[in-house]
Amino acid sequence: MADYDSGVLLDDLPDGLPEEDYWDASELIDVPRKEKPDEHGIYRPLATPTTIAIAFINGSEEFLRIGHSHYRSDGTSQTHAALFEAGNPWPQAYLDLGTDPFPSVNNYSRNLSIDSAPDANLLVTGHAFDGGITVYRYDPEERTLAKEWVGR
């Protein structure tokens, strides 16, 4: 799968080329970013390729790559999951899991608290704090993810 900023690593090239020549970024889409820059002037991405879970969301055709993130009260939590088509290394969309309640993406040991019912287009995540689950419904026509139910 592609890195969200660099693309796909081309590992069959000879040594000694400039770093950017080893990456194919031809089909990357823009990563959602924080609306305001941080104290360093950087618009932080709201998705991360540091994977905590993979979940099929539309039969065996599409899946979500859900990244590891910590809660940040300033809105920089990286809770957007990347949507991929099976067999295609390029992200197709970024779908927001939200932060209220915060999904169980803050600890690698919580990866089993994320699951899906791909034939029903459902994703379920545990909550990072205070227990409970959130159920999301994926719309394959619109490629959107909507929070459908929150149980505490």
Short mmCIF file of N, CA and C in Angstrom, two decimals:
data_model
loop_
_atom_site.label_atom_id
_atom_site.label_comp_id
_atom_site.label_asym_id
_atom_site.label_seq_id
_atom_site.Cartn_x
_atom_site.Cartn_y
_atom_site.Cartn_z
N MET A 1 0.84 -1.18 0.00
CA MET A 1 0.00 0.00 0.00
C MET A 1 0.89 1.25 0.00
N ALA A 2 0.39 2.25 -0.63
CA ALA A 2 1.13 3.50 -0.77
C ALA A 2 1.25 4.23 0.56
N ASP A 3 2.40 4.87 0.75
CA ASP A 3 2.55 5.83 1.83
C ASP A 3 1.75 7.06 1.41
N TYR A 4 1.05 7.68 2.35
CA TYR A 4 0.13 8.76 2.01
C TYR A 4 0.82 10.01 1.49
N ASP A 5 2.09 10.19 1.82
CA ASP A 5 2.83 11.37 1.37
C ASP A 5 3.81 11.07 0.24
N SER A 6 4.42 9.89 0.27
CA SER A 6 5.48 9.57 -0.69
C SER A 6 5.02 8.72 -1.86
N GLY A 7 4.01 7.87 -1.65
CA GLY A 7 3.53 7.00 -2.71
C GLY A 7 4.03 5.58 -2.55
N VAL A 8 4.35 4.94 -3.67
CA VAL A 8 4.78 3.54 -3.70
C VAL A 8 6.29 3.50 -3.90
N LEU A 9 6.96 2.74 -3.05
CA LEU A 9 8.41 2.60 -3.16
C LEU A 9 8.76 1.75 -4.37
N LEU A 10 9.64 2.26 -5.21
CA LEU A 10 10.12 1.53 -6.39
C LEU A 10 11.44 0.87 -6.00
N ASP A 11 11.40 -0.39 -5.63
CA ASP A 11 12.58 -1.04 -5.08
C ASP A 11 13.46 -1.71 -6.12
N ASP A 12 13.13 -1.58 -7.39
CA ASP A 12 13.93 -2.23 -8.44
C ASP A 12 14.85 -1.25 -9.17
N LEU A 13 15.06 -0.09 -8.58
CA LEU A 13 15.93 0.92 -9.20
C LEU A 13 17.36 0.80 -8.67
N PRO A 14 18.34 1.25 -9.44
CA PRO A 14 19.73 1.17 -8.99
C PRO A 14 20.01 2.15 -7.85
N ASP A 15 21.02 1.86 -7.08
CA ASP A 15 21.44 2.75 -5.99
C ASP A 15 22.01 4.04 -6.58
N GLY A 16 22.00 5.09 -5.75
CA GLY A 16 22.65 6.34 -6.12
C GLY A 16 21.76 7.39 -6.73
N LEU A 17 20.46 7.11 -6.90
CA LEU A 17 19.55 8.11 -7.45
C LEU A 17 19.09 9.06 -6.35
N PRO A 18 18.58 10.24 -6.72
CA PRO A 18 18.00 11.12 -5.70
C PRO A 18 16.84 10.40 -5.00
N GLU A 19 16.65 10.67 -3.72
CA GLU A 19 15.64 10.00 -2.90
C GLU A 19 14.25 10.00 -3.54
N GLU A 20 13.84 11.13 -4.10
CA GLU A 20 12.49 11.22 -4.68
C GLU A 20 12.30 10.32 -5.90
N ASP A 21 13.37 9.92 -6.55
CA ASP A 21 13.25 9.02 -7.71
C ASP A 21 12.85 7.61 -7.33
N TYR A 22 12.97 7.26 -6.06
CA TYR A 22 12.62 5.91 -5.61
C TYR A 22 11.14 5.78 -5.26
N TRP A 23 10.39 6.85 -5.42
CA TRP A 23 8.98 6.84 -5.06
C TRP A 23 8.11 7.23 -6.26
N ASP A 24 7.02 6.50 -6.44
CA ASP A 24 6.01 6.83 -7.44
C ASP A 24 4.84 7.46 -6.69
N ALA A 25 4.61 8.73 -6.92
CA ALA A 25 3.51 9.44 -6.26
C ALA A 25 2.42 9.82 -7.26
N SER A 26 2.42 9.16 -8.41
CA SER A 26 1.56 9.56 -9.53
C SER A 26 0.07 9.48 -9.24
N GLU A 27 -0.37 8.61 -8.33
CA GLU A 27 -1.80 8.46 -8.11
C GLU A 27 -2.22 8.80 -6.68
N LEU A 28 -1.38 9.56 -5.98
CA LEU A 28 -1.74 9.97 -4.63
C LEU A 28 -2.87 10.99 -4.66
N ILE A 29 -3.72 10.93 -3.65
CA ILE A 29 -4.75 11.94 -3.45
C ILE A 29 -4.37 12.74 -2.22
N ASP A 30 -4.92 13.93 -2.09
CA ASP A 30 -4.57 14.79 -0.96
C ASP A 30 -5.04 14.19 0.35
N VAL A 31 -4.15 14.21 1.33
CA VAL A 31 -4.48 13.77 2.68
C VAL A 31 -5.19 14.92 3.38
N PRO A 32 -6.30 14.66 4.08
CA PRO A 32 -6.93 15.75 4.82
C PRO A 32 -5.95 16.30 5.87
N ARG A 33 -6.00 17.58 6.07
CA ARG A 33 -5.07 18.23 7.01
C ARG A 33 -5.84 19.12 7.98
N LYS A 34 -5.20 19.38 9.10
CA LYS A 34 -5.74 20.27 10.10
C LYS A 34 -6.00 21.64 9.47
N GLU A 35 -7.05 22.33 9.90
CA GLU A 35 -7.43 23.61 9.30
C GLU A 35 -6.45 24.73 9.60
N LYS A 36 -5.79 24.65 10.76
CA LYS A 36 -4.85 25.70 11.16
C LYS A 36 -3.46 25.09 11.34
N PRO A 37 -2.43 25.87 11.06
CA PRO A 37 -1.07 25.34 11.25
C PRO A 37 -0.74 25.22 12.74
N ASP A 38 0.19 24.31 13.05
CA ASP A 38 0.65 24.18 14.42
C ASP A 38 1.67 25.28 14.74
N GLU A 39 2.31 25.18 15.90
CA GLU A 39 3.25 26.22 16.31
C GLU A 39 4.47 26.32 15.40
N HIS A 40 4.68 25.31 14.53
CA HIS A 40 5.80 25.31 13.59
C HIS A 40 5.35 25.73 12.18
N GLY A 41 4.06 26.09 12.05
CA GLY A 41 3.55 26.51 10.75
C GLY A 41 3.17 25.35 9.84
N ILE A 42 3.05 24.15 10.39
CA ILE A 42 2.75 22.95 9.60
C ILE A 42 1.27 22.59 9.73
N TYR A 43 0.64 22.35 8.59
CA TYR A 43 -0.74 21.86 8.57
C TYR A 43 -0.67 20.33 8.71
N ARG A 44 -0.89 19.83 9.89
CA ARG A 44 -0.70 18.41 10.19
C ARG A 44 -1.73 17.54 9.46
N PRO A 45 -1.29 16.37 8.94
CA PRO A 45 -2.23 15.45 8.29
C PRO A 45 -3.16 14.81 9.32
N LEU A 46 -4.36 14.49 8.90
CA LEU A 46 -5.36 13.87 9.78
C LEU A 46 -5.50 12.37 9.51
N ALA A 47 -4.55 11.81 8.77
CA ALA A 47 -4.50 10.37 8.51
C ALA A 47 -3.04 9.94 8.61
N THR A 48 -2.83 8.72 9.03
CA THR A 48 -1.47 8.21 9.13
C THR A 48 -1.39 6.80 8.55
N PRO A 49 -0.32 6.50 7.81
CA PRO A 49 -0.15 5.14 7.29
C PRO A 49 0.42 4.18 8.33
N THR A 50 0.59 4.63 9.58
CA THR A 50 1.02 3.74 10.65
C THR A 50 -0.18 2.89 11.04
N THR A 51 -0.29 1.70 10.49
CA THR A 51 -1.50 0.90 10.53
C THR A 51 -1.72 0.21 11.86
N ILE A 52 -2.96 0.32 12.37
CA ILE A 52 -3.35 -0.42 13.56
C ILE A 52 -4.32 -1.54 13.19
N ALA A 53 -5.09 -1.36 12.11
CA ALA A 53 -6.05 -2.40 11.69
C ALA A 53 -6.40 -2.23 10.22
N ILE A 54 -6.76 -3.35 9.60
CA ILE A 54 -7.29 -3.39 8.24
C ILE A 54 -8.68 -4.02 8.35
N ALA A 55 -9.67 -3.44 7.72
CA ALA A 55 -11.03 -3.98 7.79
C ALA A 55 -11.71 -3.85 6.43
N PHE A 56 -12.14 -4.98 5.88
CA PHE A 56 -12.93 -4.92 4.65
C PHE A 56 -14.24 -4.24 4.98
N ILE A 57 -14.72 -3.40 4.06
CA ILE A 57 -15.89 -2.57 4.31
C ILE A 57 -16.97 -2.73 3.24
N ASN A 58 -16.60 -3.33 2.11
CA ASN A 58 -17.54 -3.50 1.00
C ASN A 58 -17.26 -4.86 0.37
N GLY A 59 -17.83 -5.91 0.96
CA GLY A 59 -17.52 -7.26 0.50
C GLY A 59 -16.02 -7.47 0.54
N SER A 60 -15.47 -8.03 -0.52
CA SER A 60 -14.02 -8.19 -0.61
C SER A 60 -13.43 -7.19 -1.60
N GLU A 61 -14.21 -6.15 -1.93
CA GLU A 61 -13.80 -5.17 -2.93
C GLU A 61 -13.03 -3.99 -2.36
N GLU A 62 -13.42 -3.51 -1.18
CA GLU A 62 -12.80 -2.32 -0.59
C GLU A 62 -12.52 -2.56 0.88
N PHE A 63 -11.43 -1.94 1.36
CA PHE A 63 -11.10 -2.06 2.77
C PHE A 63 -10.56 -0.74 3.30
N LEU A 64 -10.58 -0.63 4.62
CA LEU A 64 -10.06 0.55 5.30
C LEU A 64 -8.74 0.21 5.96
N ARG A 65 -7.80 1.10 5.83
CA ARG A 65 -6.53 1.04 6.55
C ARG A 65 -6.64 2.08 7.66
N ILE A 66 -6.75 1.58 8.87
CA ILE A 66 -7.01 2.44 10.03
C ILE A 66 -5.70 2.67 10.76
N GLY A 67 -5.35 3.92 10.94
CA GLY A 67 -4.06 4.29 11.51
C GLY A 67 -4.06 4.46 13.01
N HIS A 68 -2.86 4.36 13.58
CA HIS A 68 -2.63 4.57 15.01
C HIS A 68 -2.65 6.07 15.29
N SER A 69 -3.37 6.49 16.32
CA SER A 69 -3.44 7.90 16.66
C SER A 69 -3.71 8.07 18.15
N HIS A 70 -3.24 9.18 18.68
CA HIS A 70 -3.54 9.55 20.06
C HIS A 70 -4.50 10.72 20.06
N TYR A 71 -5.28 10.81 21.12
CA TYR A 71 -6.22 11.92 21.27
C TYR A 71 -5.45 13.21 21.49
N ARG A 72 -5.80 14.23 20.72
CA ARG A 72 -5.23 15.56 20.90
C ARG A 72 -6.38 16.56 20.90
N SER A 73 -6.47 17.32 21.94
CA SER A 73 -7.59 18.25 22.09
C SER A 73 -7.58 19.37 21.06
N ASP A 74 -6.45 19.57 20.37
CA ASP A 74 -6.39 20.64 19.36
C ASP A 74 -6.91 20.21 17.99
N GLY A 75 -7.41 18.99 17.86
CA GLY A 75 -7.99 18.54 16.59
C GLY A 75 -7.02 17.89 15.64
N THR A 76 -5.78 17.63 16.06
CA THR A 76 -4.81 17.03 15.16
C THR A 76 -4.79 15.51 15.22
N SER A 77 -5.74 14.91 15.91
CA SER A 77 -5.80 13.45 15.99
C SER A 77 -5.98 12.88 14.59
N GLN A 78 -5.20 11.87 14.28
CA GLN A 78 -5.20 11.30 12.93
C GLN A 78 -6.19 10.15 12.83
N THR A 79 -7.48 10.48 12.85
CA THR A 79 -8.52 9.46 12.87
C THR A 79 -9.20 9.26 11.52
N HIS A 80 -8.61 9.74 10.44
CA HIS A 80 -9.14 9.46 9.11
C HIS A 80 -8.55 8.13 8.64
N ALA A 81 -9.40 7.23 8.23
CA ALA A 81 -8.97 5.94 7.67
C ALA A 81 -8.89 6.06 6.16
N ALA A 82 -7.94 5.38 5.57
CA ALA A 82 -7.79 5.41 4.11
C ALA A 82 -8.61 4.27 3.51
N LEU A 83 -9.34 4.57 2.47
CA LEU A 83 -10.12 3.59 1.73
C LEU A 83 -9.29 3.09 0.56
N PHE A 84 -9.18 1.77 0.44
CA PHE A 84 -8.44 1.15 -0.66
C PHE A 84 -9.34 0.18 -1.39
N GLU A 85 -9.09 0.00 -2.67
CA GLU A 85 -9.70 -1.08 -3.45
C GLU A 85 -8.77 -2.28 -3.38
N ALA A 86 -9.32 -3.46 -3.22
CA ALA A 86 -8.49 -4.66 -3.18
C ALA A 86 -7.67 -4.75 -4.47
N GLY A 87 -6.37 -5.00 -4.32
CA GLY A 87 -5.49 -5.13 -5.47
C GLY A 87 -4.93 -3.82 -6.00
N ASN A 88 -5.31 -2.71 -5.39
CA ASN A 88 -4.86 -1.39 -5.83
C ASN A 88 -4.08 -0.74 -4.68
N PRO A 89 -2.81 -0.39 -4.86
CA PRO A 89 -2.03 0.16 -3.75
C PRO A 89 -2.34 1.61 -3.40
N TRP A 90 -3.18 2.28 -4.17
CA TRP A 90 -3.41 3.71 -3.98
C TRP A 90 -4.66 3.97 -3.15
N PRO A 91 -4.56 4.87 -2.14
CA PRO A 91 -5.77 5.24 -1.40
C PRO A 91 -6.78 5.92 -2.33
N GLN A 92 -8.05 5.60 -2.13
CA GLN A 92 -9.11 6.14 -2.97
C GLN A 92 -9.83 7.31 -2.30
N ALA A 93 -9.85 7.31 -0.96
CA ALA A 93 -10.52 8.36 -0.19
C ALA A 93 -10.03 8.27 1.24
N TYR A 94 -10.28 9.32 2.00
CA TYR A 94 -10.00 9.32 3.43
C TYR A 94 -11.32 9.54 4.14
N LEU A 95 -11.65 8.66 5.07
CA LEU A 95 -12.93 8.69 5.75
C LEU A 95 -12.71 8.95 7.24
N ASP A 96 -13.43 9.92 7.78
CA ASP A 96 -13.23 10.37 9.15
C ASP A 96 -13.98 9.48 10.15
N LEU A 97 -13.23 8.92 11.10
CA LEU A 97 -13.84 8.14 12.18
C LEU A 97 -14.29 9.05 13.32
N GLY A 98 -13.87 10.30 13.29
CA GLY A 98 -14.26 11.26 14.32
C GLY A 98 -13.46 11.10 15.61
N THR A 99 -13.71 12.00 16.53
CA THR A 99 -13.01 11.96 17.82
C THR A 99 -13.96 11.99 19.01
N ASP A 100 -15.26 11.98 18.76
CA ASP A 100 -16.24 12.03 19.85
C ASP A 100 -17.33 10.99 19.63
N PRO A 101 -17.19 9.84 20.24
CA PRO A 101 -16.11 9.38 21.12
C PRO A 101 -14.87 9.00 20.30
N PHE A 102 -13.74 9.00 20.98
CA PHE A 102 -12.48 8.69 20.30
C PHE A 102 -12.41 7.19 20.03
N PRO A 103 -12.18 6.78 18.76
CA PRO A 103 -12.13 5.34 18.44
C PRO A 103 -10.89 4.68 19.07
N SER A 104 -10.93 3.39 19.17
CA SER A 104 -9.85 2.62 19.82
C SER A 104 -8.65 2.46 18.90
N VAL A 105 -8.05 3.58 18.55
CA VAL A 105 -6.89 3.58 17.67
C VAL A 105 -5.64 4.10 18.39
N ASN A 106 -5.73 4.25 19.70
CA ASN A 106 -4.65 4.86 20.46
C ASN A 106 -3.68 3.84 21.06
N ASN A 107 -3.91 2.55 20.82
CA ASN A 107 -3.06 1.52 21.40
C ASN A 107 -3.08 0.31 20.47
N TYR A 108 -1.90 -0.18 20.12
CA TYR A 108 -1.83 -1.32 19.20
C TYR A 108 -2.53 -2.55 19.74
N SER A 109 -2.61 -2.70 21.05
CA SER A 109 -3.28 -3.88 21.62
C SER A 109 -4.79 -3.81 21.45
N ARG A 110 -5.31 -2.68 21.00
CA ARG A 110 -6.76 -2.53 20.80
C ARG A 110 -7.19 -2.86 19.37
N ASN A 111 -6.28 -3.39 18.56
CA ASN A 111 -6.63 -3.65 17.17
C ASN A 111 -7.79 -4.64 17.04
N LEU A 112 -7.97 -5.52 18.01
CA LEU A 112 -9.08 -6.48 17.95
C LEU A 112 -10.42 -5.85 18.33
N SER A 113 -10.41 -4.59 18.76
CA SER A 113 -11.66 -3.90 19.05
C SER A 113 -12.19 -3.17 17.83
N ILE A 114 -11.59 -3.45 16.68
CA ILE A 114 -12.03 -2.88 15.40
C ILE A 114 -12.39 -4.05 14.49
N ASP A 115 -13.62 -4.03 13.97
CA ASP A 115 -14.04 -5.12 13.09
C ASP A 115 -15.08 -4.58 12.11
N SER A 116 -15.45 -5.42 11.18
CA SER A 116 -16.41 -4.99 10.17
C SER A 116 -17.34 -6.14 9.78
N ALA A 117 -18.44 -5.77 9.18
CA ALA A 117 -19.35 -6.70 8.53
C ALA A 117 -19.39 -6.24 7.07
N PRO A 118 -18.42 -6.71 6.26
CA PRO A 118 -18.24 -6.15 4.92
C PRO A 118 -19.45 -6.28 4.01
N ASP A 119 -20.22 -7.36 4.13
CA ASP A 119 -21.38 -7.51 3.26
C ASP A 119 -22.51 -6.56 3.64
N ALA A 120 -22.49 -6.06 4.89
CA ALA A 120 -23.49 -5.09 5.34
C ALA A 120 -22.93 -3.67 5.31
N ASN A 121 -21.68 -3.50 4.87
CA ASN A 121 -21.01 -2.19 4.80
C ASN A 121 -20.92 -1.52 6.17
N LEU A 122 -20.62 -2.32 7.21
CA LEU A 122 -20.52 -1.79 8.56
C LEU A 122 -19.10 -1.90 9.10
N LEU A 123 -18.71 -0.90 9.87
CA LEU A 123 -17.46 -0.90 10.61
C LEU A 123 -17.82 -0.63 12.06
N VAL A 124 -17.17 -1.34 12.98
CA VAL A 124 -17.39 -1.15 14.41
C VAL A 124 -16.05 -0.93 15.07
N THR A 125 -15.98 0.12 15.89
CA THR A 125 -14.77 0.35 16.68
C THR A 125 -15.14 0.45 18.14
N GLY A 126 -14.23 -0.02 18.99
CA GLY A 126 -14.38 0.25 20.40
C GLY A 126 -14.03 1.70 20.65
N HIS A 127 -14.27 2.14 21.87
CA HIS A 127 -13.89 3.50 22.27
C HIS A 127 -12.58 3.43 23.03
N ALA A 128 -11.74 4.41 22.83
CA ALA A 128 -10.44 4.44 23.48
C ALA A 128 -10.59 4.68 24.99
N PHE A 129 -11.61 5.40 25.38
CA PHE A 129 -11.80 5.76 26.79
C PHE A 129 -13.24 5.47 27.20
N ASP A 130 -13.45 5.02 28.37
CA ASP A 130 -14.78 4.84 28.97
C ASP A 130 -15.62 3.70 28.38
N GLY A 131 -15.07 2.84 27.55
CA GLY A 131 -15.82 1.71 27.02
C GLY A 131 -16.86 2.10 25.99
N GLY A 132 -17.51 1.10 25.41
CA GLY A 132 -18.54 1.33 24.42
C GLY A 132 -18.05 1.05 23.01
N ILE A 133 -18.98 1.15 22.05
CA ILE A 133 -18.66 0.93 20.64
C ILE A 133 -19.32 1.99 19.78
N THR A 134 -18.76 2.19 18.60
CA THR A 134 -19.36 3.04 17.58
C THR A 134 -19.54 2.21 16.33
N VAL A 135 -20.71 2.31 15.73
CA VAL A 135 -21.02 1.61 14.49
C VAL A 135 -21.10 2.65 13.37
N TYR A 136 -20.36 2.39 12.30
CA TYR A 136 -20.34 3.27 11.13
C TYR A 136 -20.92 2.49 9.94
N ARG A 137 -21.60 3.21 9.05
CA ARG A 137 -22.10 2.60 7.82
C ARG A 137 -21.38 3.25 6.64
N TYR A 138 -20.86 2.40 5.77
CA TYR A 138 -20.17 2.84 4.57
C TYR A 138 -21.14 2.85 3.40
N ASP A 139 -21.14 3.93 2.63
CA ASP A 139 -21.94 4.02 1.41
C ASP A 139 -21.00 3.83 0.23
N PRO A 140 -21.03 2.64 -0.43
CA PRO A 140 -20.10 2.38 -1.53
C PRO A 140 -20.34 3.25 -2.77
N GLU A 141 -21.53 3.75 -2.94
CA GLU A 141 -21.82 4.62 -4.09
C GLU A 141 -21.15 5.99 -3.90
N GLU A 142 -21.30 6.55 -2.71
CA GLU A 142 -20.76 7.88 -2.41
C GLU A 142 -19.35 7.83 -1.83
N ARG A 143 -18.94 6.63 -1.40
CA ARG A 143 -17.65 6.44 -0.71
C ARG A 143 -17.56 7.36 0.51
N THR A 144 -18.59 7.26 1.35
CA THR A 144 -18.64 8.01 2.60
C THR A 144 -18.85 7.05 3.75
N LEU A 145 -18.49 7.50 4.93
CA LEU A 145 -18.65 6.73 6.16
C LEU A 145 -19.42 7.59 7.13
N ALA A 146 -20.53 7.08 7.65
CA ALA A 146 -21.36 7.83 8.58
C ALA A 146 -21.47 7.10 9.90
N LYS A 147 -21.36 7.85 10.98
CA LYS A 147 -21.55 7.28 12.30
C LYS A 147 -23.03 6.96 12.44
N GLU A 148 -23.34 5.70 12.67
CA GLU A 148 -24.74 5.28 12.72
C GLU A 148 -25.25 5.09 14.13
N TRP A 149 -24.40 4.63 15.03
CA TRP A 149 -24.86 4.35 16.39
C TRP A 149 -23.67 4.38 17.33
N VAL A 150 -23.89 4.97 18.51
CA VAL A 150 -22.87 5.00 19.55
C VAL A 150 -23.47 4.38 20.81
N GLY A 151 -22.82 3.31 21.29
CA GLY A 151 -23.25 2.66 22.53
C GLY A 151 -22.20 2.88 23.60
N ARG A 152 -22.66 3.35 24.74
CA ARG A 152 -21.72 3.63 25.84
C ARG A 152 -21.98 2.72 27.01
#
